[in-house]
PDB file of C-alpha atoms in Angstrom:
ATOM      1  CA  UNK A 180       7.370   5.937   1.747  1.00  0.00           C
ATOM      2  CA  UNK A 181       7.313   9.082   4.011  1.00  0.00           C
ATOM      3  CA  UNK A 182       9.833  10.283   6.177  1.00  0.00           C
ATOM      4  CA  UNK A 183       8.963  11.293   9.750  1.00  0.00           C
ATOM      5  CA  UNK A 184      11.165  14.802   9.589  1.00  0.00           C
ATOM      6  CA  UNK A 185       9.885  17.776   7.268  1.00  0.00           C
ATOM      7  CA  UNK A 186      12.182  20.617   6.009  1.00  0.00           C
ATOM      8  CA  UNK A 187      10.241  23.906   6.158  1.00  0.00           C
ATOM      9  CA  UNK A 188       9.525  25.986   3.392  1.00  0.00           C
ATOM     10  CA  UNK A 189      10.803  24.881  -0.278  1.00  0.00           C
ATOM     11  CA  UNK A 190      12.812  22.200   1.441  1.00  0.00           C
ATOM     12  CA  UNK A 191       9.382  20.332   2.754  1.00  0.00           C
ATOM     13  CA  UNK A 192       7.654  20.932  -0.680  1.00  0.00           C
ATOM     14  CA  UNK A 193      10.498  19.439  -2.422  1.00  0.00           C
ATOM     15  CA  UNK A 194      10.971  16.411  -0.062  1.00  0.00           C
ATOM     16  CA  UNK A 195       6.844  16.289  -0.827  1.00  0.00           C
ATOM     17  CA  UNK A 196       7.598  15.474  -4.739  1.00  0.00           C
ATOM     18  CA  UNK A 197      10.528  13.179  -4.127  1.00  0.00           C
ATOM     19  CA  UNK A 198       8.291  11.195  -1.613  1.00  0.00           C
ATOM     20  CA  UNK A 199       5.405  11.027  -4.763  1.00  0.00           C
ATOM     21  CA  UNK A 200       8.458  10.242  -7.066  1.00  0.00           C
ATOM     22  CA  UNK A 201       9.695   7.156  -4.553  1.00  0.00           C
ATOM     23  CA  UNK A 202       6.210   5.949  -3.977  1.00  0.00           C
ATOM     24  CA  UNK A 203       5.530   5.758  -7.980  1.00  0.00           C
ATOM     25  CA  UNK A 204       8.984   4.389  -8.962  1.00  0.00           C
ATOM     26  CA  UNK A 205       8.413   1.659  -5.968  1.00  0.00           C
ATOM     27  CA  UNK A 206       5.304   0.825  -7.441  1.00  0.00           C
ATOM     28  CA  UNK A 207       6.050   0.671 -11.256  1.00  0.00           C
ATOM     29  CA  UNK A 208       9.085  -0.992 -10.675  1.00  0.00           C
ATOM     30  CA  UNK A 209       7.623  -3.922  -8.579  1.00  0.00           C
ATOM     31  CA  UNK A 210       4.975  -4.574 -10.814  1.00  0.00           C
ATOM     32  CA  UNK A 211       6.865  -4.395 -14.252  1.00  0.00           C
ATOM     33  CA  UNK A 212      10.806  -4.364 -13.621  1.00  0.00           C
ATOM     34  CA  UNK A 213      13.251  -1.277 -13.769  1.00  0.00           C
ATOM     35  CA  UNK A 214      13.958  -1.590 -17.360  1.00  0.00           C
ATOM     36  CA  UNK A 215      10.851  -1.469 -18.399  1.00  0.00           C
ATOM     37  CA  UNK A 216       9.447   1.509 -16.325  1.00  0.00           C
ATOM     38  CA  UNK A 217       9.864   4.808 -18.132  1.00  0.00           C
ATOM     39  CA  UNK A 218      10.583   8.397 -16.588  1.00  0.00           C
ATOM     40  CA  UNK A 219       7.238   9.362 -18.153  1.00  0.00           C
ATOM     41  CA  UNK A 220       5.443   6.564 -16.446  1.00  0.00           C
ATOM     42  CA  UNK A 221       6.994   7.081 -13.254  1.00  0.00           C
ATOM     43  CA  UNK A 222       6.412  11.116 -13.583  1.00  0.00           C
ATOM     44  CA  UNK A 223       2.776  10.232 -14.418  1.00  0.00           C
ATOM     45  CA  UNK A 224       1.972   8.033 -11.387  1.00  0.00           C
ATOM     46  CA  UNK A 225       3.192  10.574  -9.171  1.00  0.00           C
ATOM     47  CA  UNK A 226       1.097  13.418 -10.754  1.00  0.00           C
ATOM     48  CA  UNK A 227       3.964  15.430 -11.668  1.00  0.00           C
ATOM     49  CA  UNK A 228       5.883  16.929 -15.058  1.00  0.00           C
ATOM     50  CA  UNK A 229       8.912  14.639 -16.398  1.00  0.00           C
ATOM     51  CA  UNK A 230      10.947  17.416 -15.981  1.00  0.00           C
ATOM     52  CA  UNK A 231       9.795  17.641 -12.242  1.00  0.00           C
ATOM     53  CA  UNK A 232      11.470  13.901 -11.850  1.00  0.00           C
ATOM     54  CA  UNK A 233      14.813  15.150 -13.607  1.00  0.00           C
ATOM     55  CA  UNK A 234      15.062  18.323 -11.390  1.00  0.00           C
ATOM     56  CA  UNK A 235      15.039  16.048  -8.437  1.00  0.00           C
ATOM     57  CA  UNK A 236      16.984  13.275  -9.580  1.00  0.00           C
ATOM     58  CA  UNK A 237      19.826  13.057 -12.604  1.00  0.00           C
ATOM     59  CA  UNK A 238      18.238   9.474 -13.913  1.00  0.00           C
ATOM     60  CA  UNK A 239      15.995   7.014 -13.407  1.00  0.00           C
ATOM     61  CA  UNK A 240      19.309   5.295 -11.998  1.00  0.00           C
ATOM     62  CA  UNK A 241      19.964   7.607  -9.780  1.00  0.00           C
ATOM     63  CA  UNK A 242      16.332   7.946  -8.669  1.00  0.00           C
ATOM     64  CA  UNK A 243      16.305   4.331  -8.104  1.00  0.00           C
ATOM     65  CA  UNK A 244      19.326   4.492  -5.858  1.00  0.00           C
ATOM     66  CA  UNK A 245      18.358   7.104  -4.030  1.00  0.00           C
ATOM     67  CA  UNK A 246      15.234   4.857  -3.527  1.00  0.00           C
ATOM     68  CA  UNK A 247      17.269   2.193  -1.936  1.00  0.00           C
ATOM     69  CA  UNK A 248      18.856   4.589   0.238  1.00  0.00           C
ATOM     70  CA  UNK A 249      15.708   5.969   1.360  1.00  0.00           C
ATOM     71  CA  UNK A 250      13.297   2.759   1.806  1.00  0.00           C
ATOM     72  CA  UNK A 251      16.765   1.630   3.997  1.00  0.00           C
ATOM     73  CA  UNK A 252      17.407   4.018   5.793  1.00  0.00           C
ATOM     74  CA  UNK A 253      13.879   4.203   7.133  1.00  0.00           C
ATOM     75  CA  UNK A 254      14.062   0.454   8.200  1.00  0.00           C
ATOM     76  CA  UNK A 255      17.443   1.323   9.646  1.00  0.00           C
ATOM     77  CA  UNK A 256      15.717   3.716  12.086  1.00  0.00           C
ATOM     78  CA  UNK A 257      12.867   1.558  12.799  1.00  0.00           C
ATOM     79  CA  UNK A 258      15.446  -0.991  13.873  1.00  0.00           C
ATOM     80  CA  UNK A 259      16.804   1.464  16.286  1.00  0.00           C
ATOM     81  CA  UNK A 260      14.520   2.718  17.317  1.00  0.00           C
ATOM     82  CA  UNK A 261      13.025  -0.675  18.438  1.00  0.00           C
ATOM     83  CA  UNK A 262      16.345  -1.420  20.421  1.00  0.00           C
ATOM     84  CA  UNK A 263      16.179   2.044  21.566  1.00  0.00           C
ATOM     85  CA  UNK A 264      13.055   1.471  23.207  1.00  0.00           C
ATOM     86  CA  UNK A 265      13.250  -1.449  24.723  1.00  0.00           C
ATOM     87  CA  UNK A 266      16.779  -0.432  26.691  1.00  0.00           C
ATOM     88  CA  UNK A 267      14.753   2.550  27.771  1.00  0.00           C
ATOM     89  CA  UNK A 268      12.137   0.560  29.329  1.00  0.00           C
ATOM     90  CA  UNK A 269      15.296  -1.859  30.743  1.00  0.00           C
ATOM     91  CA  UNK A 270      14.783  -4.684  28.472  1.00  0.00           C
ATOM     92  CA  UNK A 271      17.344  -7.669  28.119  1.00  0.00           C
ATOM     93  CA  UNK A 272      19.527  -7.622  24.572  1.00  0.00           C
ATOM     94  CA  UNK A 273      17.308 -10.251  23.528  1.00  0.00           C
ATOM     95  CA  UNK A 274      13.748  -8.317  24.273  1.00  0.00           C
ATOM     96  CA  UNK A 275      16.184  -5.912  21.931  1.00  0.00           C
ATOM     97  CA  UNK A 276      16.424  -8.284  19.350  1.00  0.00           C
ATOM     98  CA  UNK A 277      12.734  -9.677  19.415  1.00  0.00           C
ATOM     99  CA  UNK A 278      11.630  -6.431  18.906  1.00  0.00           C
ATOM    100  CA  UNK A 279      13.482  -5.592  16.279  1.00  0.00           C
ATOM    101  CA  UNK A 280      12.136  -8.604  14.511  1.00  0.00           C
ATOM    102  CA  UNK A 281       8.655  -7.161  15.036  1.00  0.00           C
ATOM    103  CA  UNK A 282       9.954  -3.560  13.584  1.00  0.00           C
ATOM    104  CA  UNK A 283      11.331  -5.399  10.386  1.00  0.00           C
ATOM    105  CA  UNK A 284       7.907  -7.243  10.009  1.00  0.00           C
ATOM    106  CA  UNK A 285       6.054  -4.095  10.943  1.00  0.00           C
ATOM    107  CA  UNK A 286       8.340  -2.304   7.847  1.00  0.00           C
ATOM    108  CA  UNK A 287       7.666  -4.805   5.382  1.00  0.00           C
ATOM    109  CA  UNK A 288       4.045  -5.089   6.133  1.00  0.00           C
ATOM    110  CA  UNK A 289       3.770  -1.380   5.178  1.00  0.00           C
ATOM    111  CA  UNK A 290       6.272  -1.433   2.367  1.00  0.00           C
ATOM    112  CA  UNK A 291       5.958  -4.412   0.566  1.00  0.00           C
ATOM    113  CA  UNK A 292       6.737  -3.264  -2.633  1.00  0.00           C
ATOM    114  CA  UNK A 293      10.230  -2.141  -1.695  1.00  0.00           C
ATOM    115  CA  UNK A 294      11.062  -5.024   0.346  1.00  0.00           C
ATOM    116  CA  UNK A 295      10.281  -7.240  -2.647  1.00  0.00           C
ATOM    117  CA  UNK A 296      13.057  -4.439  -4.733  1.00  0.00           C
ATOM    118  CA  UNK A 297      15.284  -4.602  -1.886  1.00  0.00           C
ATOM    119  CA  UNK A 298      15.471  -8.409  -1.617  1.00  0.00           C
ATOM    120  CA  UNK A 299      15.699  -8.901  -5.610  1.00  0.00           C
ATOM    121  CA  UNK A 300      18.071  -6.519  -6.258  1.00  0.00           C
ATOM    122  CA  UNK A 301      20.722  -7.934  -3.558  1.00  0.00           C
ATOM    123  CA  UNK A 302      20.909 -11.203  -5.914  1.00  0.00           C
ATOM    124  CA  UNK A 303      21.932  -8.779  -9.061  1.00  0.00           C
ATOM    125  CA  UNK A 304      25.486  -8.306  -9.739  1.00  0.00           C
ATOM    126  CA  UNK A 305      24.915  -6.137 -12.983  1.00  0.00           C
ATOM    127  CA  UNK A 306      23.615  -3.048 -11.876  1.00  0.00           C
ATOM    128  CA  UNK A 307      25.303   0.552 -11.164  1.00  0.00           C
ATOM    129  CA  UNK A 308      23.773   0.873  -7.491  1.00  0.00           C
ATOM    130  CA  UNK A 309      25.765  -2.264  -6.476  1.00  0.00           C
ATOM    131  CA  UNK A 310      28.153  -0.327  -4.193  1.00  0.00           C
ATOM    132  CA  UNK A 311      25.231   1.627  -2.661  1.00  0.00           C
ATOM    133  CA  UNK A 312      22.919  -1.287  -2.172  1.00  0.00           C
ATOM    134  CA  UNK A 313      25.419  -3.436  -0.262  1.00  0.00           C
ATOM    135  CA  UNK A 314      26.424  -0.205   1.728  1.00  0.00           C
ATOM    136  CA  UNK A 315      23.144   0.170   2.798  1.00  0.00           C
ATOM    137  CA  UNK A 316      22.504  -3.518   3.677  1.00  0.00           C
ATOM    138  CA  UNK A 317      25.376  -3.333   5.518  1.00  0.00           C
ATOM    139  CA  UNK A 318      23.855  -0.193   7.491  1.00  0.00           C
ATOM    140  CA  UNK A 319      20.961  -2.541   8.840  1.00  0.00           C
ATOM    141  CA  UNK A 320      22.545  -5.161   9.919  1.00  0.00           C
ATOM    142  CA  UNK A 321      25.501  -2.829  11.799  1.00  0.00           C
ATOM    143  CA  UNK A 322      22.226  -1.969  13.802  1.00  0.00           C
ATOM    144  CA  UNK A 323      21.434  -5.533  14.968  1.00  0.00           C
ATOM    145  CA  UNK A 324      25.420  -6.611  15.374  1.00  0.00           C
ATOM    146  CA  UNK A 325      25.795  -3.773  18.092  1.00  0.00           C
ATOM    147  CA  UNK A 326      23.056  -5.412  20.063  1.00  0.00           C
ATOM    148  CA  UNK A 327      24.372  -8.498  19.617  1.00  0.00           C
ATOM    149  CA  UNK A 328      28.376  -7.145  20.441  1.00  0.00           C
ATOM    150  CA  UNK A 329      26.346  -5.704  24.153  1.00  0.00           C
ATOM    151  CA  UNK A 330      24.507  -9.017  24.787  1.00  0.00           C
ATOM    152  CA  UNK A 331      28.014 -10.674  24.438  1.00  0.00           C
ATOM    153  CA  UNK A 332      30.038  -8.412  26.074  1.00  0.00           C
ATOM    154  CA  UNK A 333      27.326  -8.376  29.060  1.00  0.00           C
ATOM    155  CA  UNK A 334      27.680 -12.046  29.042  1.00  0.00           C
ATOM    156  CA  UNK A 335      23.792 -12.520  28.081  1.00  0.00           C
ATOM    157  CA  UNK A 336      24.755 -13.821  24.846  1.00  0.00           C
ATOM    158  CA  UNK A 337      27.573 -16.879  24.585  1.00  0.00           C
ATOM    159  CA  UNK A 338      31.194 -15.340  23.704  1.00  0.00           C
ATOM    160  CA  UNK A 339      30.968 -18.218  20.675  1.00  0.00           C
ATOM    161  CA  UNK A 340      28.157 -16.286  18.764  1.00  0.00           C
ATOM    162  CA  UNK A 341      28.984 -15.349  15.061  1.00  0.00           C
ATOM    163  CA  UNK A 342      28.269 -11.287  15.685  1.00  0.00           C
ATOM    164  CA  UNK A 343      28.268 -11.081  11.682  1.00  0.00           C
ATOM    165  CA  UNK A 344      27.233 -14.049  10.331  1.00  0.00           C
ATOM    166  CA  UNK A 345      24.183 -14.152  13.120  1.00  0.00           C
ATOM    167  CA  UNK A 346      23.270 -10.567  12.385  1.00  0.00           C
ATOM    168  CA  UNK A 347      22.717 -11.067   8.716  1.00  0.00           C
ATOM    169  CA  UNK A 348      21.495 -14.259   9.402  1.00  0.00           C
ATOM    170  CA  UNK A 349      18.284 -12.817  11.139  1.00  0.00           C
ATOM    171  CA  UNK A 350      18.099  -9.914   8.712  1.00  0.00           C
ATOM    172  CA  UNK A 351      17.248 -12.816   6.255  1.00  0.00           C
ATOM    173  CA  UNK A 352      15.005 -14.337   8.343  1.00  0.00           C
ATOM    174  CA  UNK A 353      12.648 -11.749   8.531  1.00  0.00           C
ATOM    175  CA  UNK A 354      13.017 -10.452   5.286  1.00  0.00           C
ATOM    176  CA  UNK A 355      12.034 -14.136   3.899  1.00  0.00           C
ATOM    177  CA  UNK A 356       9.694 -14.621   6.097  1.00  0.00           C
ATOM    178  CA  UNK A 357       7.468 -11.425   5.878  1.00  0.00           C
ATOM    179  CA  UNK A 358       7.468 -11.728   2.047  1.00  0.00           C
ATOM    180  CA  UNK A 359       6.458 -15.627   2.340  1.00  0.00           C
ATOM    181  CA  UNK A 360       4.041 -14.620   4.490  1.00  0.00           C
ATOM    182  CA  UNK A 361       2.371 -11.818   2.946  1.00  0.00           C
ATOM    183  CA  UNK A 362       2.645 -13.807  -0.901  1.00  0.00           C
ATOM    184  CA  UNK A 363       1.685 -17.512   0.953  1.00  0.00           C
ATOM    185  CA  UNK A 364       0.011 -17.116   3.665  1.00  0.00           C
ATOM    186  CA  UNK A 365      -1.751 -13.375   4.053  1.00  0.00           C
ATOM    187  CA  UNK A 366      -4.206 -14.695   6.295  1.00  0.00           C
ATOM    188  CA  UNK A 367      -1.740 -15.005   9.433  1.00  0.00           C
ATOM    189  CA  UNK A 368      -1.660 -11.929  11.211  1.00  0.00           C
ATOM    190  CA  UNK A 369       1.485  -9.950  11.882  1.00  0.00           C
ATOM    191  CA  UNK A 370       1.474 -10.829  15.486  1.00  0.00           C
ATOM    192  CA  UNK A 371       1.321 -14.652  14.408  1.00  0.00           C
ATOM    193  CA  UNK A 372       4.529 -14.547  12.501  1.00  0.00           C
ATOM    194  CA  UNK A 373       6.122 -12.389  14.749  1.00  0.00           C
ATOM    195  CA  UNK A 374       5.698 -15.220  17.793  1.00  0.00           C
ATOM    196  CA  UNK A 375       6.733 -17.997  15.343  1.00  0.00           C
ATOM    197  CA  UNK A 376      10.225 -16.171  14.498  1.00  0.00           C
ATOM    198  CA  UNK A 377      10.593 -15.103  18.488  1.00  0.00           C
ATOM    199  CA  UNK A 378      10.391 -18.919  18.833  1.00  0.00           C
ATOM    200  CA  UNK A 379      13.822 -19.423  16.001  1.00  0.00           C
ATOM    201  CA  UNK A 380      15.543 -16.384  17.716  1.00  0.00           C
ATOM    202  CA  UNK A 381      15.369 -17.677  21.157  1.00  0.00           C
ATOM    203  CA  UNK A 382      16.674 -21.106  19.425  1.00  0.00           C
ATOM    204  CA  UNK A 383      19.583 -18.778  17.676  1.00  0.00           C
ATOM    205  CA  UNK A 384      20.601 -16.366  20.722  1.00  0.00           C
ATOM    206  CA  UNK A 385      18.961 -17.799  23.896  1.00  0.00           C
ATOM    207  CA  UNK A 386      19.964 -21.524  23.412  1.00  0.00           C
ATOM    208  CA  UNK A 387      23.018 -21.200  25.253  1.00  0.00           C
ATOM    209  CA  UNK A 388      21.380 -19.876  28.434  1.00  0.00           C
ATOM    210  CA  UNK A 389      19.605 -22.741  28.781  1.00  0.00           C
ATOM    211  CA  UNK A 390      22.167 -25.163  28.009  1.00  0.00           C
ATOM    212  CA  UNK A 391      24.376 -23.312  30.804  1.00  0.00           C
ATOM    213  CA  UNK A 392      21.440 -23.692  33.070  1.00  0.00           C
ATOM    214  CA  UNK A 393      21.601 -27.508  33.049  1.00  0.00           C
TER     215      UNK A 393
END
C-alpha cells in the first residue's frame, strides 16, 4: 500500500520497510485471520528480520492499527482528492459525489485485501484498535458529509437530506458493492459498477431536483 510522499534519507528507507511490513500483514491477515498470523510470518513475507518489524512497530497490534490508519488514510485522500478535482474543473456537488464513488471503487480495486480487513473489522467489538478504527471511519465519511453540507447549503441538494446518515450511507454502498463485485461478479468492469451506483446516487441526492422540477 504505498504512499505518494517520500521522506529523504533514513526517513524514506524506513517508510520503505513499513510499506513491505503493511503489504505482508494485509496479506497474511486476509488470507488466515489476525490471530493466527505470527510476527515471524509477517517479517518473512516482507523479506525482513523479526526484529526489523518490532523496531518499527511495538506489536503485531499496534502494527495492525497503524495498518488501519494507513490503508484509511490513503482512501481518505483519494476521496478528496476526487472532490478536489472536480470543483477545480467547476463541477456540481453531485459530479463531486459521483466521483468520489469512482475513487472508492478505484481504492478497493487496488486494495482488496484491506478493504475486506477494513469492512470485517468494523463488525468486531472485541479488539484494542476499536477507538482507532471508528476514528478513522469517521475520517472518510467527514470527507463526503462536507460535500454534502455545500450541496445543501448551495441549495443543490434538498435542506431535508440526512448529512450523516446519507454520508455513511454511501460509504457502505461502495464498500459492499466493490467487494460483491470483485468476489461475485469479477467479470464486470470497474466502469460498469461505477455507472450502476451513479444510477442509486442520483436516486439518493438528485431525486429531489427532479421532483421540484415537476
Amino acid at each position: 500500500m504505498n504512499s505518494s510522499s517520500a521522506a529523504p534519507g533514513g526517513s524514506a528507507r524506513r517508510e520503505a520497510t513499513r510499506q513491505k511490513l503493511y503489504e505482508a500483514a494485509v496479506t497474511l491477515i486476509a488470507e488466515q485471520g489476525f490471530s493466527a498470523t505470527t510476527v515471524d510470518e509477517i517479517a518473512e513475507r516482507a523479506g525482513v528480520a523479526k526484529g526489523t518489524v518490532y523496531y518499527n512497530f511495538a506489536s503485531k497490534s499496534v502494527l495492525f492499527e497503524e495498518l488501519l490508519r494507513h490503508g484509511v488514510g490513503l482512501l481518505t485522500a483519494s476521496l478528496r482528492e476526487a472532490a478536489d478535482r472536480t470543483a477545480r474543473a467547476g463541477g456540481s456537488k453531485g459530479d463531486a459525489l459521483d466521483a468520489m464513488i469512482r475513487a472508492g471503487l478505484e481504492f478497493i480495486a487496488r486494495y482488496p485485501a484491506f478493504t475486506q480487513l477494513y469492512v470485517a473489522e468494523l463488525w468486531r467489538t472485541n479488539r484494542a484498535w476499536q477507538s482507532t478504527l471508528m476514528v478513522v471511519r469517521q475520517e472518510v465519511v467527514a470527507v463526503i458529509e462536507g460535500v454534502l453540507r455545500e450541496g445543501v447549503a448551495s441549495g443543490e441538494f434538498g435542506d431535508e437530506t440526512d448529512i450523516p446518515l446519507t454520508a455513511a450511507a454511501l460509504v457502505g454502498m461502495v464498500l459492499v458493492a466493490a467487494l460483491d463485485w470483485q468476489a461475485f461478479q469479477p467479470e464486470r468492469s470497474l466502469d460498469d459498477v461505477h455507472a450502476a451506483l451513479s444510477r442509486l446516487l442520483q436516486g439518493r441526492v438528485g431525486g429531489h431536483r427532479a421532483a421540484r422540477a415537476g
